[in-house]
Amino acid sequence: MRYISTRDKKVSLTAAEAIAMGLSRDGGLFVPEVVPALADGAIESLCGMNYQQRAVYVMKMYLDDYSVSELNDFTQRGYGPAKFDSPTVAPVYKLDGNTHFLELWHGPTCAFKDMALQMLPYFLTSALVKTGEKKQACILVATSGDTGKAALEGFKDVDRVKIMVFYPRDGVSDIQKLQMTSQSGKNVGVCSVIGNFDDAQNGVKKMFSDPDLRDELAQAGYFLSSANSINWGRLLPQIVYYISAYCDLVNAGDIKNGDKINFCVPTGNFGDILAGYYAKCMGLPVNKLICASNSNDVLTDFIKTGTYDRNRKFYTTISPSMDILLSSNLERLLFILSGGNDAETAEYMRLLSSDGKYTVSDEIKRAVSEEFACSCCDDGETRAAICRVFREHGYLMDTHTAVAYDALNKYRAETGDDTVSVVVSTASAYKFCGSVLEALGESADMDGLALIDRLEQVTGTEAPAPLKSLKNKTVRFTDFAKKDGMETVVKEFLS
Ligand SMILES: *Cc1c(COP(=O)(O)O)cnc(C)c1O
C-alpha cells in the first residue's frame, strides 16, 4: 500500500517511509492511497480475538511492509500487562442501556495518547531498518499536555531515537507538568514554551519545514521526525479501538453485528475522531461521529457552516488537551472528502495560513454534515456533567470525557436519535484532579499530588498506579523558551 501527501499526490511512499518521515516536505499529511475494506465476516472473526490480535489484524491491512510476526511482537509488548492495567486494554463500560464509555486511559500515562504512542516507537525503529536510514531520529513534539508524556514514555531509551518535548507553560495541569518534568530516560528532553499550544505547535512545524535546519541536523547525523498526531503511525493504532469497541458491544449482546452505533469524541487536533472516520470508511457500521468541543469551538462552527475560522478568542479551559484552534488532522478529512483533490486541499491550507480561515466546497460541506454531528460546552457545563454522572451512576469522568458526554446529551436532545452510543473516554479523572474535585463541589486548594489523595477519599475510587507513584519522583527539567527560541533548544539538546 502506498501513502500519498494530501498536498501533492505524486509524493508516494511506503508505510515505513511515511512513518519515518512523519510530515511530507510539501507540508501535507500522509494518507493511505486507498482505505482498505473489512472483508465479509471480519467483524465476526475480530469478535473472537483479544485486543492485541484485533490490533494486528487491523494494522496489517495498512502496513503491508510490516510482517505479522513483527506486529505481534509490537502489540504484545506495547499493549501487554507491563504497560496496561486492564487485560482488555481498552474496555467498554456500560453506563445505561444505550450509553457506553470506551476507556482509553489504562496505559502508562493514563490518557488515550498511550494507545498510539505505545506503537509508534516500534513502527519507527523498524521503519529505520526497512528504509535503510543511517541517521538517528530526533522526535520533536508539541504537546497540549497528554501527548508529551505519552511520547516520552513510548520513546524513552529507544535506540537511535532522541525525543524533545515542548509544552505551553500555562496550558497544562500540575500533574501533567510533573509527569513530563520528572521523565526518566537518557534520550529525552523537556522544555516549556512561553505561549499557548498553537505557539508550541507552530514552532515545531516551522522547524520541520526549514531546509537549512534539516541540512544542519543531517550533518550532525540526525533527521527530524514527528510523534504528533500528524504522523500516520499515530493515527493507525487509533482505528483499532473503534472496531474493538464495536466487537465488545456485539459480544456483550448490547448490539447485533450490523447495527449502527454512534461515537462521541472529545476533539482537539481531530486525530481521534478521524481514526473513527477511517474505521467507518473500512466498513464499520457507524451512524454519526459526534465531534465534541469545549469553548474553543472552531470545529463546531466548521461542521455547522463549512467555514473554518481560527480568528477567534483562545480560551484556556479545564479540558486543556482540547484547547486547540488549529486542528491539523482536519486536512486529511478535507483530502478524503474532496475525492482526493490535492490541489484543493493545498489551497484550503494556504488560505488557513494566510487568512486563518477557509470555506470548503458545497460537496465537502454536505459530506461533513452527513458523517459528523457536533456540539460544544463551556467549563460550567463540563463540571455539571462530571457531578451529575458521578452522583447518578457513581462513574467518574475526567473533564475531556465530560465534554463529550455533554455533547452526546445535547445531540440526543436536538435530534431524538437514541442509537447506542459510545463516548470515547480519553483520560483518567485523576489526571485532572483539581477540576474534577471542584466539579464535585470540593475544594481543590492544595498541590497536585495532595489532590490525588483527596479525590480518592471523596469518591472512594482508586487512582491509577502511575499517577500515585509521582510522589516519589524528582523534577529533572526546568528549561523554558520563547516561541522563537525553540530551534536553539533543539540544537543544544542534540549537541
Ligand atoms: C489529545 C486529547 C484529546 C483530543 O484528541 P485529538 O486527537 O487531538 O482530537 C482529548 N482528550 C484528551 C484527554 C487528550 O489527551
Coordinates of C-alpha atoms and ligand atoms in Angstrom, one line a residue:
M1 CA 0.0 0.0 0.0
R2 CA 1.2 3.5 -0.9
Y3 CA 0.9 6.6 1.2
I4 CA 0.4 9.9 -0.6
S5 CA 0.7 13.5 0.5
T6 CA -2.6 15.5 0.9
R7 CA -1.0 18.4 -0.9
D8 CA 0.7 16.5 -3.7
K9 CA -0.4 13.1 -4.7
K10 CA 2.7 12.5 -6.7
V11 CA 4.6 12.1 -3.4
S12 CA 4.0 8.4 -2.9
L13 CA 5.8 6.4 -0.2
T14 CA 5.7 3.0 1.6
A15 CA 4.2 2.9 5.1
A16 CA 7.7 2.6 6.6
E17 CA 8.9 5.7 4.7
A18 CA 5.8 7.7 5.6
I19 CA 6.1 6.8 9.3
A20 CA 9.8 7.7 9.3
M21 CA 9.2 11.0 7.6
G22 CA 6.1 12.0 9.6
L23 CA 5.1 15.0 7.6
S24 CA 5.6 15.4 3.9
R25 CA 8.1 18.0 2.7
D26 CA 5.3 19.9 0.9
G27 CA 3.7 20.4 4.4
G28 CA 1.0 17.8 3.6
L29 CA 0.0 14.8 5.7
F30 CA 0.4 11.2 4.6
V31 CA -2.8 9.3 3.9
P32 CA -3.2 5.7 2.5
E33 CA -3.9 5.9 -1.2
V34 CA -7.0 3.6 -0.7
V35 CA -8.8 2.8 2.5
P36 CA -8.8 -1.0 2.9
A37 CA -12.2 -2.6 3.5
L38 CA -13.1 -5.0 6.2
A39 CA -13.9 -8.3 4.5
D40 CA -17.2 -10.1 4.9
G41 CA -17.1 -11.9 8.2
A42 CA -14.2 -9.8 9.5
I43 CA -16.2 -8.4 12.4
E44 CA -17.2 -12.0 13.4
S45 CA -13.6 -13.1 13.4
L46 CA -12.5 -10.0 15.3
C47 CA -15.1 -10.6 18.0
G48 CA -13.3 -13.8 18.8
M49 CA -9.9 -12.1 19.3
N50 CA -8.3 -10.3 22.2
Y51 CA -7.2 -6.6 21.8
Q52 CA -3.7 -7.4 20.7
Q53 CA -4.9 -9.7 18.0
R54 CA -7.5 -7.2 16.8
A55 CA -4.8 -4.6 16.6
V56 CA -2.5 -6.9 14.5
Y57 CA -5.5 -7.7 12.2
V58 CA -6.4 -4.1 11.5
M59 CA -2.9 -2.6 11.4
K60 CA -1.7 -5.3 9.0
M61 CA -4.3 -4.0 6.5
Y62 CA -2.5 -0.7 6.3
L63 CA 1.1 -1.9 6.9
D64 CA 1.9 -4.4 4.1
D65 CA 5.6 -3.8 4.5
Y66 CA 5.5 -5.0 8.2
S67 CA 5.2 -8.7 8.9
V68 CA 2.5 -10.2 11.1
S69 CA 5.2 -11.5 13.4
E70 CA 6.6 -8.0 13.8
L71 CA 3.2 -6.6 14.6
N72 CA 2.5 -9.5 17.0
D73 CA 5.7 -8.5 18.8
F74 CA 4.8 -4.8 18.9
T75 CA 1.3 -5.4 20.3
Q76 CA 2.4 -8.0 22.9
R77 CA 5.0 -5.5 24.2
G78 CA 3.1 -2.2 23.8
Y79 CA -0.3 -3.4 25.0
G80 CA 0.9 -6.0 27.4
P81 CA 0.3 -6.2 31.2
A82 CA 3.5 -4.4 31.9
K83 CA 2.0 -1.3 30.3
F84 CA -1.8 -1.6 30.6
D85 CA -3.6 -2.2 33.9
S86 CA -6.6 -3.7 32.1
P87 CA -6.3 -7.1 30.4
T88 CA -8.7 -6.0 27.7
V89 CA -6.6 -2.9 27.1
A90 CA -9.4 -0.6 26.0
P91 CA -12.5 -1.8 28.0
V92 CA -16.1 -0.6 27.3
Y93 CA -18.0 0.5 30.4
K94 CA -21.8 0.4 30.2
L95 CA -23.4 3.4 31.8
D96 CA -27.0 2.7 30.8
G97 CA -29.0 0.9 28.1
N98 CA -27.6 2.9 25.2
T99 CA -24.7 4.8 26.6
H100 CA -21.2 3.3 26.9
F101 CA -17.7 4.7 27.7
L102 CA -14.7 3.4 25.7
E103 CA -11.9 3.8 28.3
L104 CA -8.7 4.6 26.6
W105 CA -6.7 5.5 29.7
H106 CA -5.5 2.2 31.1
G107 CA -1.9 2.7 29.8
P108 CA 1.2 4.1 31.4
T109 CA 0.3 7.8 31.3
C110 CA -3.4 7.4 31.9
A111 CA -4.6 9.1 28.7
F112 CA -5.6 7.9 25.3
K113 CA -2.4 9.0 23.6
D114 CA -0.8 5.8 25.0
M115 CA -2.9 3.8 22.6
A116 CA -0.9 5.2 19.7
L117 CA 2.3 6.1 21.4
Q118 CA 2.9 2.6 22.7
M119 CA 3.0 1.5 19.0
L120 CA 4.7 4.4 17.2
P121 CA 8.3 3.8 18.6
Y122 CA 8.1 0.2 17.3
F123 CA 6.8 1.3 13.9
L124 CA 9.5 3.9 13.7
T125 CA 12.6 1.9 14.8
S126 CA 11.5 -0.8 12.5
A127 CA 11.0 1.7 9.7
L128 CA 14.6 3.0 10.1
V129 CA 15.8 -0.6 9.3
K130 CA 13.3 -1.1 6.5
T131 CA 14.2 2.2 4.8
G132 CA 18.0 1.8 5.3
E133 CA 18.1 5.1 7.2
K134 CA 21.5 5.6 8.7
K135 CA 20.8 8.7 10.7
Q136 CA 19.2 8.9 14.1
A137 CA 15.7 10.2 14.6
C138 CA 15.1 13.3 16.5
I139 CA 11.4 13.3 17.5
L140 CA 10.0 16.8 18.1
V141 CA 6.7 17.0 20.0
A142 CA 4.5 20.0 20.7
T143 CA 2.0 19.0 23.4
S144 CA -1.1 20.3 25.0
G145 CA -0.2 18.0 27.9
D146 CA -1.0 14.4 27.2
T147 CA 0.9 13.7 24.0
G148 CA 4.2 14.9 25.6
K149 CA 4.2 12.4 28.5
A150 CA 2.9 9.6 26.3
A151 CA 5.6 10.2 23.7
L152 CA 8.3 10.4 26.4
E153 CA 7.1 7.1 27.9
G154 CA 6.9 5.4 24.5
F155 CA 10.3 6.6 23.2
K156 CA 12.4 6.7 26.4
D157 CA 15.7 4.7 25.9
V158 CA 14.7 3.6 22.5
D159 CA 17.8 3.1 20.3
R160 CA 18.6 5.5 17.6
V161 CA 16.0 8.0 18.8
K162 CA 16.1 11.2 20.7
I163 CA 13.0 13.0 21.8
M164 CA 12.4 16.7 22.7
V165 CA 9.0 17.8 24.0
F166 CA 7.7 21.4 24.1
Y167 CA 4.7 22.2 26.2
P168 CA 2.8 25.5 26.7
R169 CA 3.9 26.9 30.1
D170 CA 0.5 27.9 31.3
G171 CA -1.6 25.3 29.4
V172 CA -1.1 22.1 31.3
S173 CA -2.2 20.8 34.7
D174 CA 0.2 20.4 37.7
I175 CA 0.1 16.6 37.3
Q176 CA 0.7 16.7 33.6
K177 CA 3.6 19.0 34.1
L178 CA 5.1 16.8 36.8
Q179 CA 4.6 13.8 34.7
M180 CA 6.8 15.4 32.0
T181 CA 9.4 17.2 34.0
S182 CA 10.1 14.1 36.0
Q183 CA 10.5 11.8 33.0
S184 CA 13.3 9.2 33.1
G185 CA 15.4 8.1 30.2
K186 CA 18.8 9.2 28.7
N187 CA 17.5 10.3 25.3
V188 CA 14.7 12.7 26.5
G189 CA 14.4 16.5 26.7
V190 CA 11.5 18.6 28.0
C191 CA 11.1 22.4 27.7
S192 CA 8.2 24.8 28.3
V193 CA 7.3 27.5 25.8
I194 CA 6.0 30.9 26.8
G195 CA 2.8 30.9 24.8
N196 CA -0.2 28.5 24.2
F197 CA -0.3 25.2 22.4
D198 CA -0.7 26.7 19.0
D199 CA 2.5 28.6 19.5
A200 CA 4.4 25.5 20.5
Q201 CA 2.9 23.5 17.6
N202 CA 3.7 26.3 15.1
G203 CA 7.3 26.4 16.4
V204 CA 7.7 22.7 15.8
K205 CA 6.0 22.9 12.4
K206 CA 8.4 25.7 11.4
M207 CA 11.4 23.6 12.3
F208 CA 10.1 20.7 10.1
S209 CA 9.7 22.9 7.1
D210 CA 13.1 24.6 7.5
P211 CA 15.5 23.2 4.9
D212 CA 18.6 24.9 6.5
L213 CA 17.9 23.3 9.8
R214 CA 17.4 20.0 8.0
D215 CA 20.8 20.2 6.4
E216 CA 22.5 21.3 9.6
L217 CA 21.0 18.4 11.6
A218 CA 21.7 15.9 8.8
Q219 CA 25.4 16.8 9.1
A220 CA 25.2 16.1 12.8
G221 CA 23.7 12.7 12.0
Y222 CA 20.0 13.4 12.7
F223 CA 16.7 13.7 10.9
L224 CA 13.6 15.2 12.3
S225 CA 10.6 13.1 12.9
S226 CA 7.2 13.7 14.5
A227 CA 5.2 11.9 17.2
N228 CA 2.4 14.4 16.9
S229 CA -0.9 13.1 15.6
I230 CA 0.1 14.2 12.1
N231 CA 2.2 11.0 11.8
W232 CA 0.3 8.2 10.2
G233 CA 1.8 5.8 12.8
R234 CA -0.1 7.8 15.4
L235 CA -3.4 7.6 13.6
L236 CA -3.4 4.0 12.7
P237 CA -3.4 2.4 16.2
Q238 CA -6.4 4.6 17.0
I239 CA -8.5 3.0 14.3
V240 CA -8.3 -0.3 16.1
Y241 CA -10.2 0.7 19.2
Y242 CA -13.3 1.8 17.3
I243 CA -13.5 -1.6 15.8
S244 CA -12.6 -3.3 19.1
A245 CA -15.3 -1.4 21.0
Y246 CA -17.9 -2.4 18.3
C247 CA -16.9 -6.1 18.8
D248 CA -17.1 -5.8 22.6
L249 CA -20.7 -4.4 22.3
V250 CA -21.6 -7.3 20.0
N251 CA -20.0 -9.8 22.4
A252 CA -21.9 -8.3 25.3
G253 CA -25.2 -8.6 23.5
D254 CA -25.7 -4.8 23.5
I255 CA -25.9 -4.7 19.7
K256 CA -26.2 -7.2 16.9
N257 CA -23.5 -7.4 14.3
G258 CA -24.5 -5.0 11.6
D259 CA -26.3 -2.5 13.9
K260 CA -25.0 1.1 13.5
I261 CA -23.7 2.9 16.6
N262 CA -22.6 6.5 17.3
F263 CA -19.3 7.5 18.7
C264 CA -18.9 10.8 20.5
V265 CA -15.4 12.0 20.7
P266 CA -13.8 14.9 22.7
T267 CA -11.8 16.6 20.0
G268 CA -8.8 18.8 19.7
N269 CA -6.4 18.1 16.8
F270 CA -9.1 15.9 15.1
G271 CA -6.9 12.8 15.3
D272 CA -9.0 10.6 17.5
I273 CA -12.3 11.3 15.7
L274 CA -10.6 11.0 12.3
A275 CA -9.5 7.5 13.2
G276 CA -13.2 6.8 13.8
Y277 CA -14.0 8.0 10.4
Y278 CA -11.4 5.7 8.9
A279 CA -13.0 2.8 10.8
K280 CA -16.3 3.8 9.2
C281 CA -14.8 4.0 5.8
M282 CA -13.4 0.5 6.3
G283 CA -17.0 -0.7 6.7
L284 CA -17.6 -0.5 10.5
P285 CA -21.3 0.2 11.0
V286 CA -21.2 3.8 12.3
N287 CA -24.1 6.2 12.2
K288 CA -22.8 9.5 13.4
L289 CA -19.4 10.6 14.7
I290 CA -20.2 13.4 17.1
C291 CA -17.4 15.9 17.4
A292 CA -17.3 17.4 20.9
S293 CA -15.5 20.7 21.7
N294 CA -15.0 22.9 24.7
S295 CA -15.2 26.7 24.5
N296 CA -12.7 26.6 21.7
D297 CA -15.5 25.7 19.3
V298 CA -13.8 26.2 16.0
L299 CA -14.8 22.7 14.8
T300 CA -18.4 23.1 15.9
D301 CA -18.7 26.1 13.7
F302 CA -16.8 24.4 10.9
I303 CA -19.1 21.4 10.9
K304 CA -22.2 23.6 11.0
T305 CA -21.2 26.2 8.5
G306 CA -18.4 24.8 6.3
T307 CA -16.2 27.7 7.3
Y308 CA -13.1 27.1 9.4
D309 CA -12.1 30.3 11.1
R310 CA -9.3 30.3 13.6
N311 CA -9.5 34.1 14.1
R312 CA -11.2 34.0 17.5
K313 CA -10.5 34.2 21.1
F314 CA -8.5 31.4 22.6
Y315 CA -9.8 30.0 25.8
T316 CA -7.8 28.2 28.5
T317 CA -10.3 25.6 29.8
I318 CA -10.4 22.8 32.3
S319 CA -10.1 20.4 29.3
P320 CA -6.7 21.6 28.2
S321 CA -5.9 18.8 25.7
M322 CA -8.7 20.3 23.6
D323 CA -7.6 23.9 23.8
I324 CA -6.7 24.0 20.1
L325 CA -7.6 26.3 17.3
L326 CA -5.7 24.6 14.6
S327 CA -6.9 21.0 14.1
S328 CA -4.1 19.6 12.0
N329 CA -5.8 16.3 11.1
L330 CA -8.8 18.0 9.5
E331 CA -6.5 18.3 6.5
R332 CA -6.8 14.5 6.0
L333 CA -10.6 14.7 6.1
L334 CA -10.7 17.5 3.6
F335 CA -8.5 15.5 1.2
I336 CA -10.7 12.4 1.5
L337 CA -14.0 14.3 1.2
S338 CA -12.7 16.3 -1.8
G339 CA -12.3 13.0 -3.6
G340 CA -8.5 13.0 -3.1
N341 CA -8.1 16.5 -4.6
D342 CA -4.6 17.6 -3.6
A343 CA -4.7 21.0 -5.2
E344 CA -8.0 21.8 -3.5
T345 CA -6.7 20.6 -0.1
A346 CA -3.4 22.6 -0.6
E347 CA -5.5 25.7 -1.4
Y348 CA -7.5 25.4 1.8
M349 CA -4.3 25.1 3.8
R350 CA -2.8 28.0 2.1
L351 CA -5.8 30.1 3.0
L352 CA -5.6 28.9 6.5
S353 CA -2.1 30.0 6.9
S354 CA -2.5 33.4 5.1
D355 CA -6.0 34.4 6.4
G356 CA -6.6 32.0 9.2
K357 CA -9.7 30.8 7.5
Y358 CA -11.2 29.0 4.6
T359 CA -14.6 27.8 3.4
V360 CA -15.0 24.4 1.9
S361 CA -16.9 23.5 -1.3
D362 CA -20.6 22.6 -1.1
E363 CA -19.8 19.0 -1.7
I364 CA -17.4 18.8 1.2
K365 CA -19.8 20.7 3.4
R366 CA -22.6 18.3 2.6
A367 CA -20.4 15.3 3.2
V368 CA -19.2 16.7 6.6
S369 CA -22.7 17.2 7.8
E370 CA -23.8 13.7 6.7
E371 CA -20.9 12.0 8.6
F372 CA -20.5 14.2 11.6
A373 CA -22.6 15.9 14.2
C374 CA -21.1 18.4 16.7
S375 CA -21.6 20.2 19.9
C376 CA -19.7 22.3 22.4
C377 CA -19.8 23.2 26.0
D378 CA -18.2 25.6 28.5
D379 CA -16.4 24.8 31.7
G380 CA -19.6 25.2 33.8
E381 CA -21.4 22.6 31.7
T382 CA -18.3 20.3 31.9
R383 CA -18.3 20.4 35.7
A384 CA -22.1 19.9 35.8
A385 CA -21.8 16.7 33.7
I386 CA -19.0 15.3 35.9
C387 CA -21.0 15.9 39.0
R388 CA -24.3 14.5 37.6
V389 CA -22.8 11.3 36.3
F390 CA -20.9 10.7 39.5
R391 CA -24.0 11.3 41.7
E392 CA -26.4 9.4 39.5
H393 CA -24.2 6.5 38.3
G394 CA -21.1 6.5 40.6
Y395 CA -19.0 6.8 37.4
L396 CA -16.1 9.3 37.5
M397 CA -15.4 11.1 34.2
D398 CA -12.4 13.3 33.5
T399 CA -13.0 16.8 32.1
H400 CA -12.4 15.8 28.4
T401 CA -14.7 12.8 28.6
A402 CA -17.3 15.1 30.3
V403 CA -17.3 17.5 27.3
A404 CA -18.1 14.5 25.1
Y405 CA -20.8 13.3 27.4
D406 CA -22.4 16.7 27.4
A407 CA -22.2 16.8 23.6
L408 CA -23.9 13.4 23.3
N409 CA -26.8 14.6 25.5
K410 CA -27.2 17.8 23.5
Y411 CA -27.1 15.8 20.3
R412 CA -29.8 13.4 21.6
A413 CA -32.0 16.3 22.7
E414 CA -31.7 18.0 19.4
T415 CA -32.2 15.0 17.1
G416 CA -34.1 12.5 19.1
D417 CA -31.5 9.9 17.9
D418 CA -31.4 7.1 20.5
T419 CA -28.9 4.9 18.7
V420 CA -26.5 3.0 21.0
S421 CA -23.7 5.5 21.6
V422 CA -20.1 5.2 22.7
V423 CA -18.5 8.1 24.5
V424 CA -14.8 8.0 23.9
S425 CA -13.2 8.4 27.3
T426 CA -9.8 9.9 26.8
A427 CA -8.2 10.4 30.2
S428 CA -8.4 9.1 33.8
A429 CA -10.2 11.6 36.1
Y430 CA -7.0 11.5 38.2
K431 CA -5.1 13.4 35.6
F432 CA -7.3 16.4 36.2
C433 CA -7.9 16.0 39.9
G434 CA -8.3 19.7 40.7
S435 CA -11.0 20.4 38.1
V436 CA -12.8 17.1 38.9
L437 CA -12.8 17.9 42.7
E438 CA -14.2 21.3 42.0
A439 CA -16.9 19.8 39.8
L440 CA -17.9 17.6 42.7
G441 CA -18.2 20.7 44.9
E442 CA -14.9 20.1 46.8
S443 CA -12.1 22.4 47.4
A444 CA -9.0 22.0 45.2
D445 CA -6.8 24.4 47.1
M446 CA -3.7 22.1 47.5
D447 CA -0.8 20.9 45.5
G448 CA -1.3 18.5 42.6
L449 CA -0.2 15.4 44.5
A450 CA -2.4 16.0 47.5
L451 CA -5.3 16.3 45.1
I452 CA -4.9 12.7 44.1
D453 CA -5.3 11.5 47.7
R454 CA -8.2 13.9 48.1
L455 CA -10.1 12.6 45.0
E456 CA -9.6 9.1 46.3
Q457 CA -11.2 10.0 49.6
V458 CA -14.0 11.9 48.2
T459 CA -15.1 9.4 45.5
G460 CA -14.0 6.1 47.1
T461 CA -12.2 5.2 43.8
E462 CA -8.6 4.4 43.3
A463 CA -6.0 6.4 41.4
P464 CA -4.0 4.6 38.7
A465 CA -0.6 3.4 39.9
P466 CA 1.5 5.6 37.5
L467 CA -0.1 8.8 39.0
K468 CA 0.2 7.7 42.6
S469 CA 3.9 7.0 42.1
L470 CA 4.6 10.6 41.0
K471 CA 5.0 11.3 44.7
N472 CA 8.4 9.7 44.7
K473 CA 9.7 11.4 41.5
T474 CA 12.1 14.4 41.3
V475 CA 11.9 17.1 38.7
R476 CA 14.7 16.8 36.1
F477 CA 13.7 19.5 33.5
T478 CA 13.1 23.2 34.3
D479 CA 14.1 24.8 30.9
F480 CA 11.8 27.3 29.2
A481 CA 12.0 29.1 25.8
K482 CA 10.3 31.9 23.9
K483 CA 8.5 30.8 20.8
D484 CA 11.3 32.0 18.6
G485 CA 13.9 30.3 20.8
M486 CA 12.8 26.7 20.2
E487 CA 15.3 25.9 17.5
T488 CA 18.2 26.8 19.7
V489 CA 16.8 24.5 22.4
V490 CA 16.8 21.6 19.9
K491 CA 20.3 22.3 18.7
E492 CA 21.6 22.4 22.2
F493 CA 19.8 19.2 23.0
L494 CA 21.4 17.3 20.1
S495 CA 24.9 18.7 20.6
Ligands
LIG1 C1 -5.3 14.6 22.9 C2 -6.5 14.5 23.8 C3 -7.8 14.8 23.2 C4 -8.0 15.3 21.8 O1 -7.7 14.3 20.8 P1 -7.4 14.8 19.3 O2 -6.9 13.5 18.7 O3 -6.3 15.8 19.4 O4 -8.6 15.3 18.8 C5 -8.9 14.6 24.1 N1 -8.8 14.3 25.3 C6 -7.6 14.0 25.9 C7 -7.5 13.6 27.3 C8 -6.4 14.1 25.1 O5 -5.2 13.9 25.7

